[in-house]
mmCIF file of C-alpha atoms in Angstrom:
data_model
loop_
_atom_site.group_PDB
_atom_site.id
_atom_site.type_symbol
_atom_site.label_atom_id
_atom_site.label_comp_id
_atom_site.label_asym_id
_atom_site.label_seq_id
_atom_site.Cartn_x
_atom_site.Cartn_y
_atom_site.Cartn_z
ATOM 1 C CA MET O 952 0.000 0.000 0.000
ATOM 2 C CA VAL O 953 1.302 3.432 -0.854
ATOM 3 C CA ARG O 954 -0.044 6.699 0.465
ATOM 4 C CA THR O 955 0.754 9.990 -1.170
ATOM 5 C CA THR O 956 -0.191 13.417 0.022
ATOM 6 C CA SER O 957 -0.459 14.994 -3.379
ATOM 7 C CA PRO O 958 -3.786 16.740 -3.987
ATOM 8 C CA GLY O 959 -6.486 14.491 -5.413
ATOM 9 C CA ARG O 960 -6.242 14.289 -9.136
ATOM 10 C CA PRO O 961 -9.531 14.370 -11.098
ATOM 11 C CA ASP O 962 -10.043 11.612 -13.590
ATOM 12 C CA ALA O 963 -8.642 12.731 -16.913
ATOM 13 C CA PRO O 964 -10.080 11.556 -20.225
ATOM 14 C CA VAL O 965 -7.869 9.229 -22.144
ATOM 15 C CA GLY O 966 -6.750 11.295 -25.092
ATOM 16 C CA PRO O 967 -6.266 10.227 -28.682
ATOM 17 C CA ALA O 968 -3.443 7.942 -29.682
ATOM 18 C CA LEU O 969 0.021 9.377 -29.312
ATOM 19 C CA PRO O 970 1.338 11.096 -32.429
ATOM 20 C CA ALA O 971 4.004 9.483 -34.527
ATOM 21 C CA ALA O 972 7.615 9.718 -33.347
ATOM 22 C CA GLY O 973 8.903 13.256 -33.632
ATOM 23 C CA GLY O 974 5.446 14.862 -33.356
ATOM 24 C CA ALA O 975 4.310 16.975 -30.416
ATOM 25 C CA ALA O 976 1.779 15.499 -28.017
ATOM 26 C CA GLY O 977 -1.568 17.299 -27.835
ATOM 27 C CA GLY O 978 -2.554 19.347 -24.801
ATOM 28 C CA ASP O 979 -4.552 16.569 -23.099
ATOM 29 C CA GLU O 980 -1.868 14.002 -23.811
ATOM 30 C CA ALA O 981 0.870 16.289 -22.501
ATOM 31 C CA ARG O 982 -1.033 16.959 -19.283
ATOM 32 C CA THR O 983 -1.735 13.272 -18.781
ATOM 33 C CA ARG O 984 1.906 12.420 -19.382
ATOM 34 C CA THR O 985 2.926 15.040 -16.810
ATOM 35 C CA ARG O 986 0.561 13.473 -14.286
ATOM 36 C CA VAL O 987 1.994 10.023 -14.974
ATOM 37 C CA ARG O 988 5.569 11.298 -14.564
ATOM 38 C CA THR O 989 4.659 13.142 -11.353
ATOM 39 C CA THR O 990 3.147 9.971 -9.923
ATOM 40 C CA VAL O 991 6.286 7.993 -10.805
ATOM 41 C CA ALA O 992 8.359 10.641 -9.006
ATOM 42 C CA GLU O 993 6.090 10.598 -5.951
ATOM 43 C CA VAL O 994 5.584 6.880 -5.380
ATOM 44 C CA GLY O 995 8.159 5.086 -7.547
ATOM 45 C CA PRO O 996 9.236 2.398 -7.912
ATOM 46 C CA VAL O 997 5.659 1.820 -9.016
ATOM 47 C CA SER O 998 3.857 -0.416 -11.511
ATOM 48 C CA ALA O 999 1.720 0.772 -14.405
ATOM 49 C CA ALA O 1000 -1.322 -0.801 -12.748
ATOM 50 C CA ARG O 1001 -0.768 1.198 -9.552
ATOM 51 C CA ILE O 1002 -0.348 4.437 -11.511
ATOM 52 C CA ALA O 1003 -3.592 3.730 -13.361
ATOM 53 C CA GLU O 1004 -5.327 3.182 -10.033
ATOM 54 C CA VAL O 1005 -3.992 6.419 -8.522
ATOM 55 C CA LEU O 1006 -4.838 8.560 -11.563
ATOM 56 C CA GLY O 1007 -8.106 6.898 -12.591
ATOM 57 C CA LEU O 1008 -6.763 6.043 -16.040
ATOM 58 C CA THR O 1009 -6.750 2.807 -18.005
ATOM 59 C CA GLY O 1010 -3.720 0.563 -17.761
ATOM 60 C CA ALA O 1011 -3.245 0.779 -21.521
ATOM 61 C CA ALA O 1012 -3.118 4.592 -21.422
ATOM 62 C CA VAL O 1013 -0.588 4.594 -18.604
ATOM 63 C CA ARG O 1014 1.635 1.987 -20.263
ATOM 64 C CA ARG O 1015 1.580 4.008 -23.488
ATOM 65 C CA HIS O 1016 2.925 7.075 -21.722
ATOM 66 C CA LEU O 1017 5.447 5.052 -19.725
ATOM 67 C CA GLU O 1018 6.807 3.404 -22.861
ATOM 68 C CA ALA O 1019 7.190 6.807 -24.505
ATOM 69 C CA MET O 1020 9.004 8.221 -21.473
ATOM 70 C CA VAL O 1021 11.260 5.181 -21.230
ATOM 71 C CA ALA O 1022 12.174 5.700 -24.902
ATOM 72 C CA GLU O 1023 12.919 9.361 -24.165
ATOM 73 C CA GLY O 1024 15.095 8.424 -21.177
ATOM 74 C CA VAL O 1025 12.893 10.288 -18.696
ATOM 75 C CA VAL O 1026 11.726 7.138 -16.885
ATOM 76 C CA GLU O 1027 13.458 3.808 -16.219
ATOM 77 C CA ALA O 1028 11.797 0.372 -16.050
ATOM 78 C CA ARG O 1029 13.155 -2.013 -13.440
ATOM 79 C CA ASP O 1030 12.431 -5.499 -12.195
ATOM 80 C CA PRO O 1031 10.165 -5.375 -9.134
ATOM 81 C CA ARG O 1032 11.551 -5.538 -5.638
ATOM 82 C CA PRO O 1033 11.500 -9.067 -4.148
ATOM 83 C CA ASP O 1034 8.871 -8.098 -1.554
ATOM 84 C CA ALA O 1035 6.592 -6.769 -4.333
ATOM 85 C CA ARG O 1036 6.452 -10.053 -6.276
ATOM 86 C CA ARG O 1037 3.127 -11.723 -5.603
ATOM 87 C CA GLY O 1038 0.957 -14.260 -7.390
ATOM 88 C CA ARG O 1039 1.664 -16.250 -10.488
ATOM 89 C CA GLY O 1040 2.943 -15.176 -13.845
ATOM 90 C CA ARG O 1041 5.617 -12.748 -14.866
ATOM 91 C CA PRO O 1042 5.975 -9.927 -12.303
ATOM 92 C CA ALA O 1043 5.116 -6.454 -13.554
ATOM 93 C CA LYS O 1044 7.885 -3.956 -14.189
ATOM 94 C CA GLU O 1045 8.246 -1.008 -11.824
ATOM 95 C CA TYR O 1046 9.128 2.512 -12.915
ATOM 96 C CA VAL O 1047 11.320 5.243 -11.455
ATOM 97 C CA ILE O 1048 12.419 8.664 -12.651
ATOM 98 C CA SER O 1049 15.795 8.549 -14.435
ATOM 99 C CA SER O 1050 18.646 10.992 -13.864
ATOM 100 C CA ALA O 1051 17.628 12.836 -17.033
ATOM 101 C CA GLY O 1052 14.066 12.981 -15.749
ATOM 102 C CA HIS O 1053 15.217 14.583 -12.504
ATOM 103 C CA ASP O 1054 17.091 17.210 -14.506
ATOM 104 C CA ASP O 1055 13.814 18.194 -16.184
ATOM 105 C CA LEU O 1056 12.107 18.805 -12.845
ATOM 106 C CA PRO O 1057 12.553 22.105 -10.939
ATOM 107 C CA SER O 1058 16.215 22.591 -10.057
ATOM 108 C CA GLY O 1059 16.037 25.184 -7.275
ATOM 109 C CA TYR O 1060 18.564 27.547 -8.878
ATOM 110 C CA ASP O 1061 21.375 25.062 -8.402
ATOM 111 C CA GLU O 1062 24.187 27.109 -9.886
ATOM 112 C CA LEU O 1063 23.485 30.173 -7.749
ATOM 113 C CA ALA O 1064 23.097 28.101 -4.597
ATOM 114 C CA LEU O 1065 26.294 26.162 -5.309
ATOM 115 C CA SER O 1066 28.262 29.359 -5.831
ATOM 116 C CA ALA O 1067 26.863 30.946 -2.687
ATOM 117 C CA LEU O 1068 27.565 27.944 -0.472
ATOM 118 C CA GLN O 1069 31.032 27.491 -1.916
ATOM 119 C CA TYR O 1070 31.762 31.117 -1.066
ATOM 120 C CA VAL O 1071 30.509 30.538 2.490
ATOM 121 C CA ALA O 1072 32.664 27.424 2.831
ATOM 122 C CA ASP O 1073 35.756 29.160 1.452
ATOM 123 C CA THR O 1074 35.443 32.291 3.554
ATOM 124 C CA LEU O 1075 33.874 31.065 6.803
ATOM 125 C CA GLY O 1076 34.665 27.360 6.820
ATOM 126 C CA PRO O 1077 32.572 24.167 6.610
ATOM 127 C CA GLU O 1078 30.963 24.852 10.003
ATOM 128 C CA ALA O 1079 29.209 27.837 8.465
ATOM 129 C CA VAL O 1080 27.690 25.579 5.788
ATOM 130 C CA THR O 1081 26.433 23.236 8.509
ATOM 131 C CA ASP O 1082 24.888 26.177 10.336
ATOM 132 C CA PHE O 1083 23.242 27.349 7.101
ATOM 133 C CA ALA O 1084 21.827 23.867 6.494
ATOM 134 C CA ARG O 1085 20.300 23.792 9.972
ATOM 135 C CA ARG O 1086 18.801 27.245 9.525
ATOM 136 C CA ARG O 1087 17.331 26.211 6.184
ATOM 137 C CA PHE O 1088 15.095 23.652 7.880
ATOM 138 C CA ALA O 1089 14.235 25.866 10.853
ATOM 139 C CA GLY O 1090 11.106 27.082 9.088
ATOM 140 C CA LEU O 1091 9.881 23.517 8.537
ATOM 141 C CA GLU O 1092 10.471 22.684 12.187
ATOM 142 C CA GLU O 1093 8.604 25.795 13.312
ATOM 143 C CA SER O 1094 5.653 25.116 11.002
ATOM 144 C CA LEU O 1095 5.254 21.612 12.446
ATOM 145 C CA ALA O 1096 6.239 22.395 16.033
ATOM 146 C CA GLY O 1097 2.669 22.120 17.302
ATOM 147 C CA LEU O 1098 2.186 18.501 16.240
ATOM 148 C CA ASP O 1099 1.241 16.366 19.233
ATOM 149 C CA GLY O 1100 -0.863 13.554 17.772
ATOM 150 C CA PRO O 1101 0.128 9.928 17.161
ATOM 151 C CA LEU O 1102 3.305 9.409 15.194
ATOM 152 C CA PRO O 1103 1.512 8.246 12.006
ATOM 153 C CA GLU O 1104 -0.326 11.584 11.942
ATOM 154 C CA ARG O 1105 2.926 13.462 12.422
ATOM 155 C CA ILE O 1106 4.517 11.490 9.573
ATOM 156 C CA GLU O 1107 1.642 12.405 7.263
ATOM 157 C CA ALA O 1108 1.903 16.080 8.249
ATOM 158 C CA LEU O 1109 5.634 15.990 7.515
ATOM 159 C CA VAL O 1110 5.024 14.280 4.167
ATOM 160 C CA LYS O 1111 2.490 16.939 3.185
ATOM 161 C CA ALA O 1112 4.855 19.755 4.174
ATOM 162 C CA LEU O 1113 7.660 18.197 2.102
ATOM 163 C CA ALA O 1114 5.342 17.679 -0.878
ATOM 164 C CA ASP O 1115 4.331 21.349 -0.682
ATOM 165 C CA GLN O 1116 8.026 22.254 -0.940
ATOM 166 C CA GLY O 1117 8.498 20.218 -4.139
ATOM 167 C CA PHE O 1118 9.994 17.011 -2.707
ATOM 168 C CA SER O 1119 7.356 14.649 -4.237
ATOM 169 C CA ALA O 1120 6.967 13.016 -0.843
ATOM 170 C CA SER O 1121 4.963 9.956 0.185
ATOM 171 C CA SER O 1122 4.955 7.327 2.928
ATOM 172 C CA ARG O 1123 4.414 3.585 2.926
ATOM 173 C CA PRO O 1124 4.438 0.741 5.437
ATOM 174 C CA VAL O 1125 7.405 -1.619 5.086
ATOM 175 C CA ALA O 1126 8.332 -5.113 6.289
ATOM 176 C CA GLN O 1127 4.889 -5.716 7.776
ATOM 177 C CA GLY O 1128 4.718 -8.680 10.124
ATOM 178 C CA THR O 1129 8.491 -8.799 10.665
ATOM 179 C CA ALA O 1130 10.876 -7.478 13.285
ATOM 180 C CA ALA O 1131 11.836 -4.674 10.898
ATOM 181 C CA GLU O 1132 8.271 -3.394 10.471
ATOM 182 C CA GLY O 1133 7.976 0.370 10.196
ATOM 183 C CA VAL O 1134 7.142 3.297 7.951
ATOM 184 C CA GLN O 1135 9.272 4.468 5.050
ATOM 185 C CA LEU O 1136 9.183 8.130 4.105
ATOM 186 C CA CYS O 1137 10.042 8.597 0.427
ATOM 187 C CA GLN O 1138 11.065 11.715 -1.499
ATOM 188 C CA GLY O 1139 10.988 11.083 -5.232
ATOM 189 C CA HIS O 1140 12.388 14.489 -6.165
ATOM 190 C CA CYS O 1141 14.772 16.903 -4.463
ATOM 191 C CA PRO O 1142 14.694 20.521 -5.726
ATOM 192 C CA VAL O 1143 18.238 21.061 -4.404
ATOM 193 C CA GLN O 1144 19.714 17.705 -5.402
ATOM 194 C CA LYS O 1145 22.849 19.027 -7.106
ATOM 195 C CA VAL O 1146 23.580 21.316 -4.165
ATOM 196 C CA ALA O 1147 23.176 18.407 -1.757
ATOM 197 C CA GLU O 1148 25.588 16.342 -3.849
ATOM 198 C CA ALA O 1149 28.283 18.944 -3.174
ATOM 199 C CA PHE O 1150 27.233 19.747 0.410
ATOM 200 C CA PRO O 1151 25.964 16.645 2.281
ATOM 201 C CA GLN O 1152 25.317 18.869 5.295
ATOM 202 C CA LEU O 1153 21.919 19.581 3.714
ATOM 203 C CA CYS O 1154 20.893 15.917 3.818
ATOM 204 C CA GLU O 1155 22.095 15.528 7.399
ATOM 205 C CA ALA O 1156 20.266 18.672 8.523
ATOM 206 C CA GLU O 1157 17.106 17.377 6.875
ATOM 207 C CA ARG O 1158 17.401 14.054 8.687
ATOM 208 C CA ARG O 1159 17.831 15.802 12.012
ATOM 209 C CA THR O 1160 14.782 17.934 11.263
ATOM 210 C CA PHE O 1161 12.765 14.767 10.665
ATOM 211 C CA GLU O 1162 13.809 13.528 14.100
ATOM 212 C CA THR O 1163 12.857 16.822 15.722
ATOM 213 C CA VAL O 1164 9.465 16.942 14.026
ATOM 214 C CA LEU O 1165 8.651 13.264 14.629
ATOM 215 C CA GLY O 1166 10.166 13.166 18.102
ATOM 216 C CA THR O 1167 12.003 9.907 17.469
ATOM 217 C CA ARG O 1168 15.073 8.463 15.808
ATOM 218 C CA VAL O 1169 14.989 7.841 12.082
ATOM 219 C CA GLN O 1170 17.393 6.127 9.703
ATOM 220 C CA ARG O 1171 18.288 7.463 6.278
ATOM 221 C CA LEU O 1172 18.570 4.548 3.841
ATOM 222 C CA ALA O 1173 19.165 6.227 0.493
ATOM 223 C CA THR O 1174 19.478 9.674 -1.055
ATOM 224 C CA LEU O 1175 19.161 11.152 -4.516
ATOM 225 C CA ALA O 1176 22.323 13.127 -3.783
ATOM 226 C CA HIS O 1177 24.215 9.851 -3.342
ATOM 227 C CA GLY O 1178 22.981 8.497 -6.672
ATOM 228 C CA ASP O 1179 19.921 6.537 -5.561
ATOM 229 C CA HIS O 1180 16.638 6.921 -7.449
ATOM 230 C CA VAL O 1181 14.783 8.198 -4.361
ATOM 231 C CA CYS O 1182 15.461 9.497 -0.862
ATOM 232 C CA THR O 1183 14.169 7.064 1.755
ATOM 233 C CA THR O 1184 13.986 7.479 5.516
ATOM 234 C CA TYR O 1185 12.957 4.640 7.804
ATOM 235 C CA VAL O 1186 10.924 5.053 11.004
ATOM 236 C CA PRO O 1187 11.005 1.801 13.033
ATOM 237 C CA LEU O 1188 7.902 0.115 14.418
ATOM 238 C CA GLU O 1189 8.742 0.723 18.072
ATOM 239 C CA ALA O 1190 8.441 4.429 17.394
ATOM 240 C CA LEU O 1191 4.787 3.866 16.468
ATOM 241 C CA HIS O 1192 3.843 2.589 19.910
ATOM 242 C CA PRO O 1193 1.560 4.843 21.989
ATOM 243 C CA GLN O 1194 4.205 5.243 24.680
ATOM 244 C CA ASP O 1195 6.455 7.003 22.176
ATOM 245 C CA GLN O 1196 7.623 10.291 23.650
ATOM 246 C CA HIS O 1197 7.635 13.400 21.472
ATOM 247 C CA HIS O 1198 11.238 14.325 22.112
ATOM 248 C CA PRO O 1199 14.013 14.381 19.506
ATOM 249 C CA GLN O 1200 16.943 12.055 20.107
ATOM 250 C CA HIS O 1201 19.043 12.903 17.101
ATOM 251 C CA HIS O 1202 22.240 13.441 19.063
ATOM 252 C CA HIS O 1203 22.592 9.635 19.301
ATOM 253 C CA GLN O 1204 21.774 8.893 15.654
ATOM 254 C CA HIS O 1205 24.355 8.355 12.974
ATOM 255 C CA ALA O 1206 23.495 8.988 9.319
ATOM 256 C CA THR O 1207 23.575 6.068 6.925
ATOM 257 C CA GLU O 1208 23.470 8.125 3.744
ATOM 258 C CA GLY O 1209 23.386 6.250 0.473
ATOM 259 C CA ARG O 1210 22.882 2.659 1.580
ATOM 260 C CA ARG O 1211 21.080 1.199 -1.409
ATOM 261 C CA LEU O 1212 17.766 -0.556 -1.007
#
């Protein structure tokens, strides 16, 4: 099961057949393709059937757009994860946004930000970059400071806040029925990815902000900045128990940036 906090998308009519190679897609087709790509960014890796379910489209329409985007290099098709293989028959492919696809999404003025942070690092030292990274997430912490409900509600509020900032965020339960059961927070797009590649302090500050907002330890499993196809952060099951205290414990947590899923 995948939950995404993106606004509800009205059912879109399935447009006419895609034009021949080299032609421009019509307005309806272009909008539908954008919706399909956005859904891949938000909840990928994801199957064509799941995308069709989320968007209220036919499977054939979704597969048509996915095939076109795979041919363009915007989306990649991958074999499903082992835990996603169910039933008989050949398992369905899953789709993620490619590196080229990420480049087409909003970049967050990467060049200007890189130059500015490099200047800060050169003139004031790396500690100043760390301080900047912490200040950058101060607004997010303040906006969610009043959260006092159960942890699942706080996770959903955090996901919505991240989605509003362009991170294509979603959450999903993982490893249900096992000792590793928990919730995985996913960010399918990072508007400052190239900056984070050069200054990992941004990713670490974000992780610490998650701990402050959620009031519990979290574990970063993968990041776009490290070359993974999505940023994933794991919240363990014990943190979901009612006795969970709403106090950050990030001073004991060590980042595990870039461990591939």
